[in-house]
Amino acid sequence: MKILVAEDDRFHANYILDAISDALPEVTETVHALNGAEAEAEALGGAYDGIVMDLQMDGRNGIDAARTIWSHRPDSRILFWSNYADQAYLRGIARIVPEASAYGYVLKTASRERLTLALRAVLLEGQIMVNHELHQLQRKGPYDSALDESEYAILLDLALGLQDKAIAKRRNMSLRTVQNRLLSIYDKLGVEDAGGEMLNKRVRALNCAIRSKVLNLQVLESANAEYERWRQRD
């Protein structure tokens, strides 16, 4: 069994390599990539049974690296691990994971027992596993931001600066549908209760989304790259 670890922090790299050694005696080889770009090259150039992917790395984040890997090898088993419990990361991963692929998300603050369970469940057994602590932390957020996938896609377009007509064209929706989705987004993010007519609702929605960790910088970077690819095709 051959495992790829993508981690740019030496301390965390040593920790996860040691954890893999303990949790997966089936592993015969472990390769360490220092960043997302290196992880992509390794994953596409070699036969790996599983990947542990840090989400925040200089140069190329884990979501973008995973998207590239999955686009070429959709059966890749990837366990993401991170210091952050942002809803944005879970949304970003859910948008790119191929159907029926095994993946997981575990916090770096998780216990060694929880990490061992995640490593074996995702990389060895091919299960989907998300650290239960993520859901506990997310429920403490200030907003009921349970956006559906359509609303979340429009929120990303909003963050990229697209006007309603451009969003409708990109998402293949009517203008009225986009505007109705925006009203729902405002309601779920608490925009109506956050200043009334004195505030720009579009800007306020982004402010609320960022503060409640529905959006973050890494996901916005990935969304921008995805938009540029769409624009070039259009």
PDB file of C-alpha atoms in Angstrom:
ATOM      1  CA  MET A   1       0.000   0.000   0.000  1.00  0.00           C
ATOM      2  CA  LYS A   2       1.452   3.353  -1.087  1.00  0.00           C
ATOM      3  CA  ILE A   3       0.399   6.659   0.525  1.00  0.00           C
ATOM      4  CA  LEU A   4       1.036  10.275  -0.521  1.00  0.00           C
ATOM      5  CA  VAL A   5       1.132  13.019   2.129  1.00  0.00           C
ATOM      6  CA  ALA A   6       0.829  16.677   1.064  1.00  0.00           C
ATOM      7  CA  GLU A   7       1.868  18.942   3.958  1.00  0.00           C
ATOM      8  CA  ASP A   8       4.055  22.059   3.906  1.00  0.00           C
ATOM      9  CA  ASP A   9       4.634  22.276   7.655  1.00  0.00           C
ATOM     10  CA  ARG A  10       7.479  20.061   8.874  1.00  0.00           C
ATOM     11  CA  PHE A  11       6.034  19.488  12.352  1.00  0.00           C
ATOM     12  CA  HIS A  12       2.652  18.402  11.014  1.00  0.00           C
ATOM     13  CA  ALA A  13       4.302  16.330   8.292  1.00  0.00           C
ATOM     14  CA  ASN A  14       6.298  14.372  10.854  1.00  0.00           C
ATOM     15  CA  TYR A  15       3.190  13.890  12.975  1.00  0.00           C
ATOM     16  CA  ILE A  16       1.009  12.564  10.173  1.00  0.00           C
ATOM     17  CA  LEU A  17       3.762  10.323   8.809  1.00  0.00           C
ATOM     18  CA  ASP A  18       4.153   8.818  12.276  1.00  0.00           C
ATOM     19  CA  ALA A  19       0.376   8.434  12.596  1.00  0.00           C
ATOM     20  CA  ILE A  20       0.187   6.625   9.257  1.00  0.00           C
ATOM     21  CA  SER A  21       2.953   4.267  10.332  1.00  0.00           C
ATOM     22  CA  ASP A  22       1.014   3.369  13.484  1.00  0.00           C
ATOM     23  CA  ALA A  23      -2.477   3.290  11.992  1.00  0.00           C
ATOM     24  CA  LEU A  24      -1.741   1.527   8.718  1.00  0.00           C
ATOM     25  CA  PRO A  25       0.771  -1.318   9.023  1.00  0.00           C
ATOM     26  CA  GLU A  26      -0.366  -2.272   5.509  1.00  0.00           C
ATOM     27  CA  VAL A  27       1.583   0.724   4.105  1.00  0.00           C
ATOM     28  CA  THR A  28       4.825  -0.213   2.367  1.00  0.00           C
ATOM     29  CA  GLU A  29       5.771   3.250   1.077  1.00  0.00           C
ATOM     30  CA  THR A  30       4.933   6.827   2.076  1.00  0.00           C
ATOM     31  CA  VAL A  31       5.888   9.822  -0.069  1.00  0.00           C
ATOM     32  CA  HIS A  32       5.884  13.389   1.274  1.00  0.00           C
ATOM     33  CA  ALA A  33       4.967  16.300  -1.035  1.00  0.00           C
ATOM     34  CA  LEU A  34       5.828  19.775   0.253  1.00  0.00           C
ATOM     35  CA  ASN A  35       2.981  21.650  -1.480  1.00  0.00           C
ATOM     36  CA  GLY A  36      -0.135  21.231  -3.590  1.00  0.00           C
ATOM     37  CA  ALA A  37       1.626  21.461  -6.936  1.00  0.00           C
ATOM     38  CA  GLU A  38       4.108  18.774  -5.933  1.00  0.00           C
ATOM     39  CA  ALA A  39       1.256  16.604  -4.679  1.00  0.00           C
ATOM     40  CA  GLU A  40      -0.503  16.884  -8.034  1.00  0.00           C
ATOM     41  CA  ALA A  41       2.591  15.811  -9.940  1.00  0.00           C
ATOM     42  CA  GLU A  42       3.211  12.886  -7.595  1.00  0.00           C
ATOM     43  CA  ALA A  43      -0.401  11.701  -7.612  1.00  0.00           C
ATOM     44  CA  LEU A  44      -0.707  11.827 -11.389  1.00  0.00           C
ATOM     45  CA  GLY A  45       2.689  10.285 -11.987  1.00  0.00           C
ATOM     46  CA  GLY A  46       2.504   7.404  -9.530  1.00  0.00           C
ATOM     47  CA  ALA A  47       0.117   4.724  -8.344  1.00  0.00           C
ATOM     48  CA  TYR A  48      -1.038   5.757  -4.869  1.00  0.00           C
ATOM     49  CA  ASP A  49      -3.617   3.911  -2.804  1.00  0.00           C
ATOM     50  CA  GLY A  50      -4.450   6.975  -0.738  1.00  0.00           C
ATOM     51  CA  ILE A  51      -3.634  10.642  -0.166  1.00  0.00           C
ATOM     52  CA  VAL A  52      -3.562  12.795   2.962  1.00  0.00           C
ATOM     53  CA  MET A  53      -4.019  16.412   1.877  1.00  0.00           C
ATOM     54  CA  ASP A  54      -3.436  19.562   3.891  1.00  0.00           C
ATOM     55  CA  LEU A  55      -5.842  22.304   2.836  1.00  0.00           C
ATOM     56  CA  GLN A  56      -3.724  25.425   3.308  1.00  0.00           C
ATOM     57  CA  MET A  57      -0.410  25.303   1.454  1.00  0.00           C
ATOM     58  CA  ASP A  58       1.660  28.003  -0.196  1.00  0.00           C
ATOM     59  CA  GLY A  59       1.279  28.300  -3.941  1.00  0.00           C
ATOM     60  CA  ARG A  60      -1.583  25.856  -4.412  1.00  0.00           C
ATOM     61  CA  ASN A  61      -4.194  24.914  -1.851  1.00  0.00           C
ATOM     62  CA  GLY A  62      -5.482  21.433  -1.142  1.00  0.00           C
ATOM     63  CA  ILE A  63      -8.870  21.911  -2.785  1.00  0.00           C
ATOM     64  CA  ASP A  64      -7.323  22.906  -6.118  1.00  0.00           C
ATOM     65  CA  ALA A  65      -4.812  20.074  -5.925  1.00  0.00           C
ATOM     66  CA  ALA A  66      -7.576  17.569  -5.145  1.00  0.00           C
ATOM     67  CA  ARG A  67      -9.707  18.869  -8.022  1.00  0.00           C
ATOM     68  CA  THR A  68      -6.876  18.244 -10.474  1.00  0.00           C
ATOM     69  CA  ILE A  69      -6.132  14.808  -9.057  1.00  0.00           C
ATOM     70  CA  TRP A  70      -9.790  13.762  -9.099  1.00  0.00           C
ATOM     71  CA  SER A  71     -10.283  15.067 -12.638  1.00  0.00           C
ATOM     72  CA  HIS A  72      -7.661  12.558 -13.830  1.00  0.00           C
ATOM     73  CA  ARG A  73      -8.103   9.842 -11.216  1.00  0.00           C
ATOM     74  CA  PRO A  74     -11.655   9.979  -9.834  1.00  0.00           C
ATOM     75  CA  ASP A  75     -11.155   6.850  -7.746  1.00  0.00           C
ATOM     76  CA  SER A  76      -8.435   8.485  -5.616  1.00  0.00           C
ATOM     77  CA  ARG A  77      -9.052   8.236  -1.873  1.00  0.00           C
ATOM     78  CA  ILE A  78      -8.250  11.549  -0.202  1.00  0.00           C
ATOM     79  CA  LEU A  79      -8.283  12.398   3.498  1.00  0.00           C
ATOM     80  CA  PHE A  80      -8.185  16.157   4.027  1.00  0.00           C
ATOM     81  CA  TRP A  81      -6.865  17.456   7.308  1.00  0.00           C
ATOM     82  CA  SER A  82      -6.848  21.021   8.478  1.00  0.00           C
ATOM     83  CA  ASN A  83      -6.646  23.402  11.415  1.00  0.00           C
ATOM     84  CA  TYR A  84      -9.922  24.960  10.339  1.00  0.00           C
ATOM     85  CA  ALA A  85     -13.554  23.900  10.626  1.00  0.00           C
ATOM     86  CA  ASP A  86     -14.817  26.345   8.005  1.00  0.00           C
ATOM     87  CA  GLN A  87     -18.066  25.433   6.291  1.00  0.00           C
ATOM     88  CA  ALA A  88     -16.412  26.819   3.168  1.00  0.00           C
ATOM     89  CA  TYR A  89     -13.903  23.961   3.070  1.00  0.00           C
ATOM     90  CA  LEU A  90     -16.576  21.300   3.367  1.00  0.00           C
ATOM     91  CA  ARG A  91     -18.612  23.011   0.659  1.00  0.00           C
ATOM     92  CA  GLY A  92     -15.561  23.338  -1.559  1.00  0.00           C
ATOM     93  CA  ILE A  93     -14.730  19.656  -1.210  1.00  0.00           C
ATOM     94  CA  ALA A  94     -18.328  18.544  -1.725  1.00  0.00           C
ATOM     95  CA  ARG A  95     -18.442  20.474  -5.011  1.00  0.00           C
ATOM     96  CA  ILE A  96     -15.448  18.682  -6.505  1.00  0.00           C
ATOM     97  CA  VAL A  97     -15.545  15.131  -5.144  1.00  0.00           C
ATOM     98  CA  PRO A  98     -16.507  12.570  -7.817  1.00  0.00           C
ATOM     99  CA  GLU A  99     -19.579  10.455  -7.227  1.00  0.00           C
ATOM    100  CA  ALA A 100     -18.946   7.466  -4.960  1.00  0.00           C
ATOM    101  CA  SER A 101     -15.335   8.497  -4.249  1.00  0.00           C
ATOM    102  CA  ALA A 102     -13.935   7.938  -0.772  1.00  0.00           C
ATOM    103  CA  TYR A 103     -12.882  11.059   1.090  1.00  0.00           C
ATOM    104  CA  GLY A 104     -12.703  12.413   4.608  1.00  0.00           C
ATOM    105  CA  TYR A 105     -12.098  15.579   6.588  1.00  0.00           C
ATOM    106  CA  VAL A 106     -10.424  15.547   9.974  1.00  0.00           C
ATOM    107  CA  LEU A 107      -9.146  18.395  12.129  1.00  0.00           C
ATOM    108  CA  LYS A 108      -5.486  18.546  13.090  1.00  0.00           C
ATOM    109  CA  THR A 109      -6.668  18.998  16.668  1.00  0.00           C
ATOM    110  CA  ALA A 110      -8.445  15.631  16.577  1.00  0.00           C
ATOM    111  CA  SER A 111      -7.275  12.949  18.969  1.00  0.00           C
ATOM    112  CA  ARG A 112      -4.807  10.337  17.760  1.00  0.00           C
ATOM    113  CA  GLU A 113      -7.570   7.764  18.070  1.00  0.00           C
ATOM    114  CA  ARG A 114      -9.880   9.827  15.837  1.00  0.00           C
ATOM    115  CA  LEU A 115      -7.086  10.363  13.304  1.00  0.00           C
ATOM    116  CA  THR A 116      -6.333   6.633  13.245  1.00  0.00           C
ATOM    117  CA  LEU A 117      -9.998   5.890  12.634  1.00  0.00           C
ATOM    118  CA  ALA A 118     -10.128   8.413   9.775  1.00  0.00           C
ATOM    119  CA  LEU A 119      -6.964   7.091   8.142  1.00  0.00           C
ATOM    120  CA  ARG A 120      -8.204   3.522   8.128  1.00  0.00           C
ATOM    121  CA  ALA A 121     -11.786   4.371   7.188  1.00  0.00           C
ATOM    122  CA  VAL A 122     -10.914   6.535   4.180  1.00  0.00           C
ATOM    123  CA  LEU A 123      -7.604   5.246   2.874  1.00  0.00           C
ATOM    124  CA  LEU A 124      -7.990   1.540   3.602  1.00  0.00           C
ATOM    125  CA  GLU A 125     -11.724   0.846   3.675  1.00  0.00           C
ATOM    126  CA  GLY A 126     -12.859   3.446   1.129  1.00  0.00           C
ATOM    127  CA  GLN A 127     -15.456   5.104   3.371  1.00  0.00           C
ATOM    128  CA  ILE A 128     -16.588   8.716   3.611  1.00  0.00           C
ATOM    129  CA  MET A 129     -15.791  10.236   6.992  1.00  0.00           C
ATOM    130  CA  VAL A 130     -16.080  13.796   8.302  1.00  0.00           C
ATOM    131  CA  ASN A 131     -14.858  14.613  11.793  1.00  0.00           C
ATOM    132  CA  HIS A 132     -17.861  14.999  14.108  1.00  0.00           C
ATOM    133  CA  GLU A 133     -16.175  18.003  15.743  1.00  0.00           C
ATOM    134  CA  LEU A 134     -16.702  19.962  12.530  1.00  0.00           C
ATOM    135  CA  HIS A 135     -20.449  19.720  12.828  1.00  0.00           C
ATOM    136  CA  GLN A 136     -20.328  20.696  16.493  1.00  0.00           C
ATOM    137  CA  LEU A 137     -18.258  23.795  15.738  1.00  0.00           C
ATOM    138  CA  GLN A 138     -20.414  24.806  12.776  1.00  0.00           C
ATOM    139  CA  ARG A 139     -23.578  24.703  14.880  1.00  0.00           C
ATOM    140  CA  LYS A 140     -22.062  27.424  17.056  1.00  0.00           C
ATOM    141  CA  GLY A 141     -22.058  29.878  14.133  1.00  0.00           C
ATOM    142  CA  PRO A 142     -24.121  33.103  14.299  1.00  0.00           C
ATOM    143  CA  TYR A 143     -26.220  32.376  11.204  1.00  0.00           C
ATOM    144  CA  ASP A 144     -28.515  29.653   9.932  1.00  0.00           C
ATOM    145  CA  SER A 145     -26.538  29.469   6.696  1.00  0.00           C
ATOM    146  CA  ALA A 146     -27.861  26.167   5.391  1.00  0.00           C
ATOM    147  CA  LEU A 147     -27.615  27.254   1.766  1.00  0.00           C
ATOM    148  CA  ASP A 148     -28.495  24.648  -0.833  1.00  0.00           C
ATOM    149  CA  GLU A 149     -26.052  23.988  -3.666  1.00  0.00           C
ATOM    150  CA  SER A 150     -27.770  26.367  -6.064  1.00  0.00           C
ATOM    151  CA  GLU A 151     -27.701  29.189  -3.523  1.00  0.00           C
ATOM    152  CA  TYR A 152     -24.092  28.504  -2.649  1.00  0.00           C
ATOM    153  CA  ALA A 153     -23.072  28.650  -6.323  1.00  0.00           C
ATOM    154  CA  ILE A 154     -24.796  32.034  -6.648  1.00  0.00           C
ATOM    155  CA  LEU A 155     -23.097  33.272  -3.463  1.00  0.00           C
ATOM    156  CA  LEU A 156     -19.718  32.381  -4.993  1.00  0.00           C
ATOM    157  CA  ASP A 157     -20.613  34.260  -8.181  1.00  0.00           C
ATOM    158  CA  LEU A 158     -21.701  37.197  -6.053  1.00  0.00           C
ATOM    159  CA  ALA A 159     -18.292  37.158  -4.345  1.00  0.00           C
ATOM    160  CA  LEU A 160     -16.600  37.163  -7.752  1.00  0.00           C
ATOM    161  CA  GLY A 161     -18.431  40.372  -8.662  1.00  0.00           C
ATOM    162  CA  LEU A 162     -20.907  38.976 -11.210  1.00  0.00           C
ATOM    163  CA  GLN A 163     -24.122  40.877 -11.812  1.00  0.00           C
ATOM    164  CA  ASP A 164     -27.473  39.088 -11.839  1.00  0.00           C
ATOM    165  CA  LYS A 165     -27.593  38.673 -15.642  1.00  0.00           C
ATOM    166  CA  ALA A 166     -24.092  37.198 -15.707  1.00  0.00           C
ATOM    167  CA  ILE A 167     -24.973  34.780 -12.905  1.00  0.00           C
ATOM    168  CA  ALA A 168     -28.103  33.711 -14.792  1.00  0.00           C
ATOM    169  CA  LYS A 169     -26.051  33.036 -17.929  1.00  0.00           C
ATOM    170  CA  ARG A 170     -23.351  31.115 -16.116  1.00  0.00           C
ATOM    171  CA  ARG A 171     -25.749  28.993 -14.042  1.00  0.00           C
ATOM    172  CA  ASN A 172     -28.260  28.530 -16.862  1.00  0.00           C
ATOM    173  CA  MET A 173     -31.060  30.099 -14.845  1.00  0.00           C
ATOM    174  CA  SER A 174     -33.657  32.729 -15.547  1.00  0.00           C
ATOM    175  CA  LEU A 175     -33.002  36.191 -14.148  1.00  0.00           C
ATOM    176  CA  ARG A 176     -36.041  35.840 -11.897  1.00  0.00           C
ATOM    177  CA  THR A 177     -34.705  32.557 -10.477  1.00  0.00           C
ATOM    178  CA  VAL A 178     -31.369  34.185  -9.649  1.00  0.00           C
ATOM    179  CA  GLN A 179     -33.102  37.094  -7.925  1.00  0.00           C
ATOM    180  CA  ASN A 180     -35.296  34.732  -5.905  1.00  0.00           C
ATOM    181  CA  ARG A 181     -32.222  32.738  -4.869  1.00  0.00           C
ATOM    182  CA  LEU A 182     -30.555  35.971  -3.764  1.00  0.00           C
ATOM    183  CA  LEU A 183     -33.518  36.804  -1.539  1.00  0.00           C
ATOM    184  CA  SER A 184     -33.215  33.360   0.042  1.00  0.00           C
ATOM    185  CA  ILE A 185     -29.467  33.851   0.554  1.00  0.00           C
ATOM    186  CA  TYR A 186     -30.068  37.204   2.256  1.00  0.00           C
ATOM    187  CA  ASP A 187     -32.635  35.631   4.548  1.00  0.00           C
ATOM    188  CA  LYS A 188     -30.454  32.661   5.521  1.00  0.00           C
ATOM    189  CA  LEU A 189     -27.412  34.842   6.187  1.00  0.00           C
ATOM    190  CA  GLY A 190     -29.402  37.293   8.330  1.00  0.00           C
ATOM    191  CA  VAL A 191     -28.965  40.251   5.987  1.00  0.00           C
ATOM    192  CA  GLU A 192     -32.481  41.599   6.525  1.00  0.00           C
ATOM    193  CA  ASP A 193     -31.778  42.011  10.239  1.00  0.00           C
ATOM    194  CA  ALA A 194     -28.372  43.613   9.836  1.00  0.00           C
ATOM    195  CA  GLY A 195     -28.897  47.265   9.068  1.00  0.00           C
ATOM    196  CA  GLY A 196     -31.971  47.651   6.912  1.00  0.00           C
ATOM    197  CA  GLU A 197     -31.899  50.148   4.055  1.00  0.00           C
ATOM    198  CA  MET A 198     -28.601  51.729   5.145  1.00  0.00           C
ATOM    199  CA  LEU A 199     -26.531  48.771   3.875  1.00  0.00           C
ATOM    200  CA  ASN A 200     -25.886  47.235   0.469  1.00  0.00           C
ATOM    201  CA  LYS A 201     -27.415  43.765   0.705  1.00  0.00           C
ATOM    202  CA  ARG A 202     -24.965  42.132  -1.710  1.00  0.00           C
ATOM    203  CA  VAL A 203     -21.952  43.408   0.186  1.00  0.00           C
ATOM    204  CA  ARG A 204     -23.542  42.634   3.534  1.00  0.00           C
ATOM    205  CA  ALA A 205     -24.266  39.066   2.432  1.00  0.00           C
ATOM    206  CA  LEU A 206     -20.578  38.561   1.657  1.00  0.00           C
ATOM    207  CA  ASN A 207     -19.629  40.107   4.994  1.00  0.00           C
ATOM    208  CA  CYS A 208     -21.953  37.698   6.819  1.00  0.00           C
ATOM    209  CA  ALA A 209     -20.743  34.716   4.773  1.00  0.00           C
ATOM    210  CA  ILE A 210     -17.092  35.410   5.521  1.00  0.00           C
ATOM    211  CA  ARG A 211     -17.668  36.041   9.224  1.00  0.00           C
ATOM    212  CA  SER A 212     -19.675  32.829   9.560  1.00  0.00           C
ATOM    213  CA  LYS A 213     -17.009  30.921   7.559  1.00  0.00           C
ATOM    214  CA  VAL A 214     -19.385  29.987   4.763  1.00  0.00           C
ATOM    215  CA  LEU A 215     -16.731  31.550   2.510  1.00  0.00           C
ATOM    216  CA  ASN A 216     -12.978  31.838   2.982  1.00  0.00           C
ATOM    217  CA  LEU A 217      -9.970  32.965   0.973  1.00  0.00           C
ATOM    218  CA  GLN A 218      -8.934  29.537  -0.300  1.00  0.00           C
ATOM    219  CA  VAL A 219     -12.424  28.712  -1.559  1.00  0.00           C
ATOM    220  CA  LEU A 220     -12.705  32.118  -3.228  1.00  0.00           C
ATOM    221  CA  GLU A 221      -9.369  31.567  -4.956  1.00  0.00           C
ATOM    222  CA  SER A 222     -10.597  28.221  -6.251  1.00  0.00           C
ATOM    223  CA  ALA A 223     -13.904  29.753  -7.346  1.00  0.00           C
ATOM    224  CA  ASN A 224     -12.059  32.476  -9.234  1.00  0.00           C
ATOM    225  CA  ALA A 225      -9.895  29.918 -11.041  1.00  0.00           C
ATOM    226  CA  GLU A 226     -13.013  27.921 -11.926  1.00  0.00           C
ATOM    227  CA  TYR A 227     -14.709  31.081 -13.228  1.00  0.00           C
ATOM    228  CA  GLU A 228     -11.708  31.937 -15.426  1.00  0.00           C
ATOM    229  CA  ARG A 229     -11.839  28.467 -16.955  1.00  0.00           C
ATOM    230  CA  TRP A 230     -15.558  28.892 -17.626  1.00  0.00           C
ATOM    231  CA  ARG A 231     -15.044  32.349 -19.142  1.00  0.00           C
ATOM    232  CA  GLN A 232     -12.407  31.057 -21.530  1.00  0.00           C
ATOM    233  CA  ARG A 233     -14.710  28.269 -22.692  1.00  0.00           C
ATOM    234  CA  ASP A 234     -17.681  30.574 -23.140  1.00  0.00           C
TER     235      ASP A 234
END
